[in-house]
Amino acid sequence: MPKNDNSIQAPIPTPNKVGAVMVVGAGVSGIQAALDTANSGFKVYLVEKGPAIGGRMSQLDKTFPTNDCSMCILSPKFIECATNPNISIITDAQVEGIEGEAGNFEVSLLQKPKYVDPTKCTGCGTCAEYCPVNILDGYNENLSTLKAIHLAFPQAVPAVSTIDLSRCLYLLRTECQICVPVCRNKAIDFHHREEKLKIEVGSVILAPGYEPFEPRLQSQYGYPRLINVVTSLELERLLSASGPNRGTLRRPSDGKPPEKIAWIQCVGSRDTNTGNTYCSAVCCMYAMKQVILSKEHIPDLNALILHNDIRAYGKGFEGYYERAQNTPGVRFVWSKASVLGEQPETGNVVLRYRVNGAEVKDEEFDLVVLSVGLCSPESNRELADKLSVSINQYGFCERSGFSPIETSRSGIYACGAFQAPMDIPDSVTMASGAASLASQLLSEQRGTLISEKSYPPERDVSGEPPRVGVFVCDCGTNIVKVVDVAGVVEYAKNLPGVVHAEEDTFTCSIDSISHMVEVIKEKRLNRLVVAACTPRTHEPVFQDVLRQAGLNPYLFEMTNIREHCSWVHMGEKKKATRKAEDLVRMAVFKAELLKPLPQLSYEVTGTALVIGGGISGMVSALALAHQGVKVYLIERGEELGGLARRICYSMEGDDVRTYVQDLIREVYSNLLIQIYTEADLVDFSGYVGNFSTKIGVGKCNMLKEINHGVTIIATGAEEFRPAEYLYQEDSRVLTLLELEDEIERGSERIRNSNTFVMIQCVGSRDKERPYCSRVCCSQGIKDALALKKINPNMEIYILYRDMRTYGFREDYYREAADQGVIFIRYDADDRPEVEVVEENGRSVLRVLIAEPVLGKRLMLDADMLALGVATVPPTGSRKLSQLLKVPLNEDGFFMEAHMKLRPVDFAVDGIFMAGLVHSPKFIDESVAQAKAAASRAMTILSKDEIMADGIISAVNGQKCTGCGVCEEICSFNAIDVDPEDKVAVINNALCKGCGLCSSSCRSGALDIMGFSEEQTMTLIEAVTG
């Protein structure tokens, strides 16, 4: 029933707090934290010790499990950072110290001398052409060379040349300076000195990243002595379109395409010899990604992955693992390996490894890849020391179990791989969560230090003939290695209305963006066509180019010649080029008919609806309420707490039940949170900033209407109930959660048990539920350690397929083994069998299992059996999905807008997700995701109004007959037929421009702005001739 029906309490300003945040580290995590914080109304200083932002993600070729081009999805973030007036990027700088307290810090920075003026340098590269000094290219992992003065990488932001201070002849011996006179803009000045900066901020977010393990420390791998033994990051560069071989996979020794490659896993991870006993969490997946990509480069490649456990624990990971396993020519072998040496005649590398734990095999490979782990560099330890932030024994940030983003110092937060080894979606989630905490701390100072982005007045082009500019992208080599881009450009130059056409290596790079603006102005272009990759990520980037040039953003057409052409026609270069020409011709012909569209804006309702009252829902609600937002929190059940009510303690020993009760008390005591229990959604309508939801409350289903600006779905998940292994037939068979409860209650039958068996992957990783439930392995180990505390002599067997104790949870796996817990691996196609038998006058649970290493069938007689069962989507997810018009994935969990870079967003603006409803995860991960969802919500709620898309439906009243077909089929309730005029009326705010109404209108009265019938027919005519 409803509680706390109070009006919003405006936060009381605190004069000494500063409405600015410093983000230290500009990898993907730092970039996301900076963008979320700036877009929520705060000034941001983004500090990077290198010459450009991007971090390690900028070095990757593709990302798993979607195989998106890493730079293609990251570069729009670069541009967003560079063009945001509230983000100041400070490169070549390091933190030297900090004074003050949370809300009011003074941070001291030391910035290296650049010797290149960033306000004058255009990144043209002339200086590099004349520079006589070649150096190893660190961006390409020293596999190629560049000049002592150079751009950090092709898409670098800032796009400013940088000088290697240790190799420049002038800085070493006061010789040369050839770069000074050849620079047309007089940007190079060797009189620069290092600068000491002091910056006042209210909060600091630490995102300094990681460094790959250095395999030189382990001589058994022959690195770097053997040239054809490379690290995984070196292979990324060998695969990359911007790498040393321009996207052609060749081995370093002789430049030949390899025919056989082996990957050795866990190099520098899970290793007591190096001290890195933790799991690096990403290596299994990136190795599989590299195998799949290498097979795309060389279809006949023979690939071998030598592994321990395969840790495909994330969303979509298990399916990717299956894909790799089922790829012809790919072998997975459970084994460790060492490098014996190389064949002098061929340079091939000889590996020795065991097969099935017994037979020793020597095998020759053209290339060996070391899957190196993630380490905390010494610079991170120094940074933590300067800021008085605690770190753990591995050099990563010390974390509290239920506050994974907070550090030991108030007002300083951590995200990304500084917290622990993690992959990109988790890093992005943690970054948004850190932005949320910084925003909460400084909420009363929101908007005090920011400025709005300004654009020149829009030029009226209505009286001008079409003047089309065509920009065709190489996308490194993603496009140009298949499509004759130069030929396509020449073809475009001869199309009617085209006054400019050019080829760009990376059209989305910051220097290309600036160049496009200048070309539009110089040649008075009034239409823009870009032939490149997907408009899903890049259309907003190029529409902003038009705004910067003083044109309407809808005078833009983009055609996808990567996904629709080069990627799908790799073996047909001539046909791919002809298709690219067709696509460009279609885009140009349509562009000539484009008209300016109005930019629509709508007021934002400054309240939020959170659906689900578990940990994620409560944390999201509190994160918003702490920033002055009125929150409606609805829960289907009679009480808050969700599935977490059944968990007693975390793996680290934290008291979960106390944490949940504390959250419940805090939620109920917050006057800005209105709670409805026993509440169900009845109806949902509206659009970002202005949603309307009807809920039925209580047993009488009393209707209540809620108006809100954003929605967060946090409806949790459920424990799977199996119909196997005698579950619910024999009371001695429990799920792991049921076992935990019995342990906590001090159950007598638990204390009296001598032999205990646990079976993992029950209801997960099978045909019905092919995903991994992520938490079960750790839950089993947690319970096993608890049982050992009760009875150290108890025999405990854990039957598993892969132990997926990623990150620091690996230490508990080792601890369990040290305490005598026996781990027995089984194969998916030969699962354990359980039966009840009489043995020595007592009834026991007999478990039969085929042990693959021994090659024997083992018989275990257990007093009790526990099952690691799946985490399944909650009942009602499909109905909720249909009501809110947001998608589910094939496993029944909600599907995010982008798996890597928008992990808590839906494609529908203004709706977010958090916790188990996204996928199975641990409590600390759910807490971080809940704060991330709140952060993303605040990027909307912090604004008075938002801009909406101009591509919407329009009605021709002269043609409309008022038949109502469009009203009936509109999925967004955006159309009503006026009862008096009998004409369809469009609600511009609700319309998504999907085109369903237009294609269904029998009288042709409906058009989609930017996709009119005339424009669509022109596209068809352009390709059919």
GROMACS .gro file of C-alpha atoms in nm, residues 383-755:
model
  373
  383LEU     CA    1   4.826   0.721  -0.722
  384ALA     CA    2   4.644   0.543  -0.440
  385ASP     CA    3   4.919   0.643  -0.199
  386LYS     CA    4   4.902   1.011  -0.304
  387LEU     CA    5   4.525   1.015  -0.252
  388SER     CA    6   4.530   0.807   0.070
  389VAL     CA    7   4.314   0.538  -0.089
  390SER     CA    8   4.353   0.178   0.032
  391ILE     CA    9   4.449  -0.098  -0.212
  392ASN     CA   10   4.444  -0.476  -0.176
  393GLN     CA   11   4.739  -0.716  -0.187
  394TYR     CA   12   4.731  -0.716  -0.568
  395GLY     CA   13   4.741  -0.337  -0.605
  396PHE     CA   14   4.376  -0.297  -0.699
  397CYS     CA   15   4.143  -0.067  -0.508
  398GLU     CA   16   4.018  -0.206  -0.178
  399ARG     CA   17   3.644  -0.257  -0.204
  400SER     CA   18   3.362  -0.291   0.043
  401GLY     CA   19   3.138  -0.585  -0.041
  402PHE     CA   20   2.818  -0.390  -0.091
  403SER     CA   21   2.972  -0.058  -0.201
  404PRO     CA   22   3.202  -0.168  -0.484
  405ILE     CA   23   3.254   0.185  -0.617
  406GLU     CA   24   3.340   0.363  -0.292
  407THR     CA   25   3.701   0.383  -0.178
  408SER     CA   26   3.839   0.415   0.172
  409ARG     CA   27   3.834   0.796   0.136
  410SER     CA   28   3.504   0.983   0.131
  411GLY     CA   29   3.434   1.167  -0.193
  412ILE     CA   30   3.675   0.957  -0.397
  413TYR     CA   31   3.528   0.677  -0.608
  414ALA     CA   32   3.676   0.401  -0.824
  415CYS     CA   33   3.566   0.234  -1.145
  416GLY     CA   34   3.690   0.005  -1.419
  417ALA     CA   35   3.992  -0.219  -1.391
  418PHE     CA   36   4.129  -0.014  -1.099
  419GLN     CA   37   3.867  -0.195  -0.890
  420ALA     CA   38   3.941  -0.543  -1.021
  421PRO     CA   39   4.002  -0.716  -1.354
  422MET     CA   40   3.679  -0.677  -1.551
  423ASP     CA   41   3.549  -0.655  -1.904
  424ILE     CA   42   3.411  -0.351  -2.087
  425PRO     CA   43   3.038  -0.370  -1.992
  426ASP     CA   44   3.124  -0.404  -1.623
  427SER     CA   45   3.375  -0.118  -1.653
  428VAL     CA   46   3.116   0.105  -1.817
  429THR     CA   47   2.858   0.010  -1.554
  430MET     CA   48   3.097   0.088  -1.270
  431ALA     CA   49   3.182   0.420  -1.437
  432SER     CA   50   2.818   0.526  -1.452
  433GLY     CA   51   2.780   0.411  -1.092
  434ALA     CA   52   3.075   0.628  -0.987
  435ALA     CA   53   2.919   0.924  -1.168
  436SER     CA   54   2.600   0.863  -0.968
  437LEU     CA   55   2.785   0.874  -0.636
  438ALA     CA   56   2.970   1.192  -0.734
  439SER     CA   57   2.639   1.348  -0.841
  440GLN     CA   58   2.475   1.252  -0.512
  441LEU     CA   59   2.755   1.413  -0.315
  442LEU     CA   60   2.735   1.738  -0.512
  443SER     CA   61   2.366   1.743  -0.608
  444GLU     CA   62   2.298   2.089  -0.462
  445GLN     CA   63   2.578   2.233  -0.680
  446ARG     CA   64   2.438   2.086  -1.002
  447GLY     CA   65   2.448   2.335  -1.287
  448THR     CA   66   2.659   2.595  -1.107
  449LEU     CA   67   2.972   2.559  -1.322
  450ILE     CA   68   2.843   2.439  -1.659
  451SER     CA   69   2.783   2.608  -1.992
  452GLU     CA   70   2.559   2.514  -2.284
  453LYS     CA   71   2.700   2.398  -2.617
  454SER     CA   72   2.649   2.670  -2.878
  455TYR     CA   73   2.598   2.638  -3.254
  456PRO     CA   74   2.599   2.900  -3.531
  457PRO     CA   75   2.261   3.019  -3.665
  458GLU     CA   76   2.101   2.772  -3.904
  459ARG     CA   77   2.144   2.865  -4.268
  460ASP     CA   78   1.831   2.879  -4.481
  461VAL     CA   79   1.894   2.652  -4.781
  462SER     CA   80   1.539   2.645  -4.914
  463GLY     CA   81   1.622   2.855  -5.218
  464GLU     CA   82   1.948   2.678  -5.303
  465PRO     CA   83   1.993   2.392  -5.549
  466PRO     CA   84   2.131   2.073  -5.384
  467ARG     CA   85   2.506   2.088  -5.327
  468VAL     CA   86   2.599   1.744  -5.199
  469GLY     CA   87   2.921   1.647  -5.023
  470VAL     CA   88   3.012   1.277  -5.015
  471PHE     CA   89   3.263   1.139  -4.762
  472VAL     CA   90   3.360   0.773  -4.804
  473CYS     CA   91   3.534   0.603  -4.513
  474ASP     CA   92   3.809   0.337  -4.529
  475CYS     CA   93   3.731   0.241  -4.168
  476GLY     CA   94   4.100   0.160  -4.130
  477THR     CA   95   4.094  -0.140  -4.361
  478ASN     CA   96   3.752  -0.276  -4.263
  479ILE     CA   97   3.605  -0.129  -4.582
  480VAL     CA   98   3.898  -0.049  -4.807
  481LYS     CA   99   4.045  -0.401  -4.803
  482VAL     CA  100   3.730  -0.521  -4.983
  483VAL     CA  101   3.579  -0.214  -5.149
  484ASP     CA  102   3.774   0.003  -5.394
  485VAL     CA  103   3.703   0.319  -5.196
  486ALA     CA  104   3.903   0.545  -5.428
  487GLY     CA  105   3.694   0.415  -5.718
  488VAL     CA  106   3.371   0.477  -5.527
  489VAL     CA  107   3.483   0.837  -5.459
  490GLU     CA  108   3.553   0.895  -5.828
  491TYR     CA  109   3.212   0.746  -5.909
  492ALA     CA  110   3.044   0.977  -5.658
  493LYS     CA  111   3.210   1.286  -5.807
  494ASN     CA  112   3.020   1.227  -6.132
  495LEU     CA  113   2.676   1.196  -5.973
  496PRO     CA  114   2.432   1.484  -6.025
  497GLY     CA  115   2.439   1.745  -5.750
  498VAL     CA  116   2.770   1.627  -5.600
  499VAL     CA  117   3.018   1.913  -5.566
  500HIS     CA  118   3.265   1.742  -5.336
  501ALA     CA  119   3.368   1.380  -5.273
  502GLU     CA  120   3.665   1.244  -5.080
  503GLU     CA  121   3.810   0.938  -4.911
  504ASP     CA  122   3.896   0.938  -4.539
  505THR     CA  123   4.084   0.676  -4.340
  506PHE     CA  124   3.856   0.730  -4.041
  507THR     CA  125   3.570   0.968  -4.115
  508CYS     CA  126   3.467   0.963  -3.748
  509SER     CA  127   3.804   1.082  -3.614
  510ILE     CA  128   3.811   1.426  -3.454
  511ASP     CA  129   4.036   1.575  -3.723
  512SER     CA  130   3.808   1.440  -3.998
  513ILE     CA  131   3.507   1.589  -3.820
  514SER     CA  132   3.675   1.931  -3.807
  515HIS     CA  133   3.775   1.897  -4.172
  516MET     CA  134   3.417   1.815  -4.276
  517VAL     CA  135   3.288   2.128  -4.104
  518GLU     CA  136   3.542   2.339  -4.293
  519VAL     CA  137   3.461   2.174  -4.628
  520ILE     CA  138   3.088   2.234  -4.578
  521LYS     CA  139   3.152   2.601  -4.509
  522GLU     CA  140   3.413   2.648  -4.781
  523LYS     CA  141   3.213   2.481  -5.060
  524ARG     CA  142   2.872   2.589  -4.927
  525LEU     CA  143   2.747   2.231  -4.919
  526ASN     CA  144   2.383   2.196  -4.820
  527ARG     CA  145   2.351   1.818  -4.814
  528LEU     CA  146   2.588   1.565  -4.656
  529VAL     CA  147   2.631   1.197  -4.743
  530VAL     CA  148   2.862   0.969  -4.544
  531ALA     CA  149   2.936   0.617  -4.669
  532ALA     CA  150   3.087   0.432  -4.375
  533CYS     CA  151   2.966   0.198  -4.101
  534THR     CA  152   2.639   0.182  -3.908
  535PRO     CA  153   2.418   0.488  -3.852
  536ARG     CA  154   2.307   0.329  -3.522
  537THR     CA  155   2.621   0.462  -3.354
  538HIS     CA  156   2.749   0.728  -3.593
  539GLU     CA  157   2.448   0.916  -3.732
  540PRO     CA  158   2.436   1.156  -3.432
  541VAL     CA  159   2.807   1.232  -3.481
  542PHE     CA  160   2.761   1.346  -3.840
  543GLN     CA  161   2.433   1.525  -3.773
  544ASP     CA  162   2.626   1.731  -3.519
  545VAL     CA  163   2.878   1.813  -3.795
  546LEU     CA  164   2.596   1.980  -3.987
  547ARG     CA  165   2.490   2.177  -3.681
  548GLN     CA  166   2.849   2.296  -3.630
  549ALA     CA  167   2.853   2.409  -3.993
  550GLY     CA  168   2.525   2.599  -3.952
  551LEU     CA  169   2.299   2.350  -4.130
  552ASN     CA  170   1.991   2.159  -4.025
  553PRO     CA  171   2.098   1.816  -3.893
  554TYR     CA  172   1.841   1.634  -4.106
  555LEU     CA  173   2.008   1.736  -4.431
  556PHE     CA  174   2.215   1.422  -4.384
  557GLU     CA  175   2.205   1.075  -4.533
  558MET     CA  176   2.427   0.785  -4.425
  559THR     CA  177   2.479   0.460  -4.609
  560ASN     CA  178   2.638   0.155  -4.454
  561ILE     CA  179   2.907   0.010  -4.681
  562ARG     CA  180   3.073  -0.189  -4.402
  563GLU     CA  181   2.809  -0.419  -4.245
  564HIS     CA  182   2.602  -0.418  -4.567
  565CYS     CA  183   2.891  -0.448  -4.806
  566SER     CA  184   3.256  -0.515  -4.712
  567TRP     CA  185   3.183  -0.744  -4.418
  568VAL     CA  186   2.930  -0.961  -4.600
  569HIS     CA  187   3.111  -0.973  -4.936
  570MET     CA  188   3.473  -1.027  -4.826
  571GLY     CA  189   3.549  -1.268  -5.109
  572GLU     CA  190   3.381  -1.067  -5.387
  573LYS     CA  191   3.570  -0.740  -5.413
  574LYS     CA  192   3.441  -0.629  -5.754
  575LYS     CA  193   3.080  -0.703  -5.667
  576ALA     CA  194   3.126  -0.536  -5.328
  577THR     CA  195   3.259  -0.222  -5.499
  578ARG     CA  196   2.966  -0.215  -5.742
  579LYS     CA  197   2.726  -0.254  -5.451
  580ALA     CA  198   2.900   0.029  -5.265
  581GLU     CA  199   2.856   0.250  -5.572
  582ASP     CA  200   2.486   0.159  -5.580
  583LEU     CA  201   2.449   0.243  -5.211
  584VAL     CA  202   2.623   0.579  -5.254
  585ARG     CA  203   2.411   0.661  -5.560
  586MET     CA  204   2.094   0.583  -5.365
  587ALA     CA  205   2.209   0.801  -5.075
  588VAL     CA  206   2.296   1.095  -5.303
  589PHE     CA  207   1.966   1.079  -5.490
  590LYS     CA  208   1.773   1.076  -5.163
  591ALA     CA  209   1.990   1.351  -5.013
  592GLU     CA  210   1.889   1.586  -5.294
  593LEU     CA  211   1.528   1.559  -5.177
  594LEU     CA  212   1.599   1.610  -4.807
  595LYS     CA  213   1.438   1.909  -4.639
  596PRO     CA  214   1.519   2.074  -4.306
  597LEU     CA  215   1.314   1.929  -4.021
  598PRO     CA  216   1.226   2.112  -3.701
  599GLN     CA  217   1.405   2.028  -3.373
  600LEU     CA  218   1.134   1.941  -3.122
  601SER     CA  219   1.175   1.993  -2.750
  602TYR     CA  220   0.966   1.875  -2.455
  603GLU     CA  221   0.957   1.954  -2.088
  604VAL     CA  222   1.080   1.684  -1.850
  605THR     CA  223   0.873   1.554  -1.561
  606GLY     CA  224   1.130   1.543  -1.281
  607THR     CA  225   1.017   1.221  -1.116
  608ALA     CA  226   1.114   0.855  -1.155
  609LEU     CA  227   0.939   0.520  -1.149
  610VAL     CA  228   1.137   0.221  -1.022
  611ILE     CA  229   0.976  -0.118  -1.087
  612GLY     CA  230   1.093  -0.382  -0.842
  613GLY     CA  231   1.174  -0.357  -0.472
  614GLY     CA  232   1.476  -0.583  -0.442
  615ILE     CA  233   1.828  -0.459  -0.373
  616SER     CA  234   1.868  -0.307  -0.722
  617GLY     CA  235   1.536  -0.127  -0.709
  618MET     CA  236   1.597   0.012  -0.361
  619VAL     CA  237   1.952   0.125  -0.442
  620SER     CA  238   1.834   0.298  -0.763
  621ALA     CA  239   1.552   0.468  -0.575
  622LEU     CA  240   1.784   0.594  -0.304
  623ALA     CA  241   2.046   0.712  -0.555
  624LEU     CA  242   1.781   0.928  -0.724
  625ALA     CA  243   1.617   1.047  -0.402
  626HIS     CA  244   1.955   1.157  -0.266
  627GLN     CA  245   1.967   1.396  -0.563
  628GLY     CA  246   1.629   1.550  -0.485
  629VAL     CA  247   1.422   1.336  -0.723
  630LYS     CA  248   1.074   1.213  -0.627
  631VAL     CA  249   1.070   0.836  -0.676
  632TYR     CA  250   0.779   0.593  -0.702
  633LEU     CA  251   0.897   0.246  -0.603
  634ILE     CA  252   0.657  -0.036  -0.683
  635GLU     CA  253   0.688  -0.398  -0.575
  636ARG     CA  254   0.465  -0.693  -0.671
  637GLY     CA  255   0.516  -0.874  -0.343
  638GLU     CA  256   0.405  -0.787   0.006
  639GLU     CA  257   0.750  -0.674   0.117
  640LEU     CA  258   1.071  -0.530  -0.021
  641GLY     CA  259   1.398  -0.719  -0.047
  642GLY     CA  260   1.356  -0.956  -0.340
  643LEU     CA  261   1.567  -1.269  -0.385
  644ALA     CA  262   1.837  -1.126  -0.156
  645ARG     CA  263   1.614  -1.204   0.144
  646ARG     CA  264   1.716  -1.567   0.095
  647ILE     CA  265   2.090  -1.496   0.101
  648CYS     CA  266   2.255  -1.491   0.443
  649TYR     CA  267   2.610  -1.377   0.373
  650SER     CA  268   2.840  -1.298   0.082
  651MET     CA  269   3.144  -1.497  -0.024
  652GLU     CA  270   3.356  -1.236   0.152
  653GLY     CA  271   3.160  -1.287   0.474
  654ASP     CA  272   2.944  -0.972   0.466
  655ASP     CA  273   2.601  -0.998   0.631
  656VAL     CA  274   2.347  -0.977   0.347
  657ARG     CA  275   2.034  -0.988   0.561
  658THR     CA  276   2.145  -0.694   0.773
  659TYR     CA  277   2.232  -0.501   0.457
  660VAL     CA  278   1.887  -0.569   0.308
  661GLN     CA  279   1.709  -0.466   0.629
  662ASP     CA  280   1.915  -0.146   0.645
  663LEU     CA  281   1.820  -0.066   0.286
  664ILE     CA  282   1.452  -0.127   0.357
  665ARG     CA  283   1.462   0.103   0.660
  666GLU     CA  284   1.641   0.374   0.462
  667VAL     CA  285   1.392   0.353   0.175
  668TYR     CA  286   1.093   0.376   0.406
  669SER     CA  287   1.240   0.670   0.595
  670ASN     CA  288   1.319   0.873   0.282
  671LEU     CA  289   1.045   1.130   0.227
  672LEU     CA  290   1.114   1.146  -0.148
  673ILE     CA  291   1.038   0.776  -0.202
  674GLN     CA  292   0.676   0.671  -0.228
  675ILE     CA  293   0.642   0.294  -0.196
  676TYR     CA  294   0.367   0.072  -0.330
  677THR     CA  295   0.375  -0.296  -0.238
  678GLU     CA  296   0.137  -0.557  -0.382
  679ALA     CA  297   0.139  -0.339  -0.693
  680ASP     CA  298   0.125  -0.440  -1.057
  681LEU     CA  299   0.159  -0.243  -1.378
  682VAL     CA  300  -0.171  -0.212  -1.562
  683ASP     CA  301  -0.087   0.038  -1.836
  684PHE     CA  302   0.216   0.229  -1.957
  685SER     CA  303   0.234   0.512  -2.210
  686GLY     CA  304   0.429   0.824  -2.295
  687TYR     CA  305   0.781   0.905  -2.401
  688VAL     CA  306   1.115   1.000  -2.253
  689GLY     CA  307   1.067   1.277  -1.998
  690ASN     CA  308   0.690   1.228  -1.987
  691PHE     CA  309   0.571   0.878  -1.907
  692SER     CA  310   0.237   0.785  -1.756
  693THR     CA  311   0.188   0.458  -1.571
  694LYS     CA  312  -0.122   0.304  -1.418
  695ILE     CA  313  -0.074   0.052  -1.140
  696GLY     CA  314  -0.315  -0.171  -0.952
  697VAL     CA  315  -0.240  -0.163  -0.580
  698GLY     CA  316  -0.337  -0.409  -0.309
  699LYS     CA  317  -0.572  -0.702  -0.311
  700CYS     CA  318  -0.857  -0.479  -0.428
  701ASN     CA  319  -0.640  -0.367  -0.725
  702MET     CA  320  -0.698   0.003  -0.658
  703LEU     CA  321  -0.589   0.204  -0.965
  704LYS     CA  322  -0.322   0.472  -0.927
  705GLU     CA  323  -0.178   0.685  -1.208
  706ILE     CA  324   0.186   0.799  -1.190
  707ASN     CA  325   0.349   1.061  -1.413
  708HIS     CA  326   0.725   1.032  -1.437
  709GLY     CA  327   1.020   1.129  -1.655
  710VAL     CA  328   1.218   0.803  -1.646
  711THR     CA  329   1.164   0.436  -1.569
  712ILE     CA  330   1.403   0.183  -1.414
  713ILE     CA  331   1.320  -0.187  -1.438
  714ALA     CA  332   1.466  -0.386  -1.148
  715THR     CA  333   1.227  -0.678  -1.113
  716GLY     CA  334   1.501  -0.925  -1.022
  717ALA     CA  335   1.507  -1.297  -1.098
  718GLU     CA  336   1.405  -1.631  -0.953
  719GLU     CA  337   1.571  -1.954  -0.850
  720PHE     CA  338   1.514  -2.240  -1.094
  721ARG     CA  339   1.327  -2.543  -0.959
  722PRO     CA  340   1.476  -2.853  -1.124
  723ALA     CA  341   1.298  -3.177  -1.205
  724GLU     CA  342   1.611  -3.392  -1.185
  725TYR     CA  343   1.857  -3.538  -0.936
  726LEU     CA  344   1.565  -3.637  -0.706
  727TYR     CA  345   1.495  -3.274  -0.618
  728GLN     CA  346   1.156  -3.248  -0.438
  729GLU     CA  347   1.151  -3.629  -0.430
  730ASP     CA  348   1.409  -3.668  -0.155
  731SER     CA  349   1.435  -3.408   0.124
  732ARG     CA  350   1.813  -3.452   0.134
  733VAL     CA  351   1.844  -3.288  -0.208
  734LEU     CA  352   1.858  -2.909  -0.177
  735THR     CA  353   1.939  -2.609  -0.389
  736LEU     CA  354   2.243  -2.407  -0.281
  737LEU     CA  355   2.020  -2.129  -0.145
  738GLU     CA  356   1.826  -2.383   0.059
  739LEU     CA  357   2.154  -2.526   0.184
  740GLU     CA  358   2.273  -2.181   0.287
  741ASP     CA  359   1.958  -2.129   0.488
  742GLU     CA  360   2.002  -2.463   0.667
  743ILE     CA  361   2.366  -2.381   0.744
  744GLU     CA  362   2.261  -2.046   0.889
  745ARG     CA  363   1.990  -2.210   1.103
  746GLY     CA  364   2.239  -2.465   1.237
  747SER     CA  365   2.047  -2.761   1.097
  748GLU     CA  366   2.118  -3.085   1.281
  749ARG     CA  367   2.127  -3.295   0.966
  750ILE     CA  368   2.391  -3.064   0.821
  751ARG     CA  369   2.604  -3.100   1.134
  752ASN     CA  370   2.568  -3.478   1.124
  753SER     CA  371   2.658  -3.517   0.757
  754ASN     CA  372   2.990  -3.684   0.677
  755THR     CA  373   2.978  -3.670   0.299
   0.00000   0.00000   0.00000
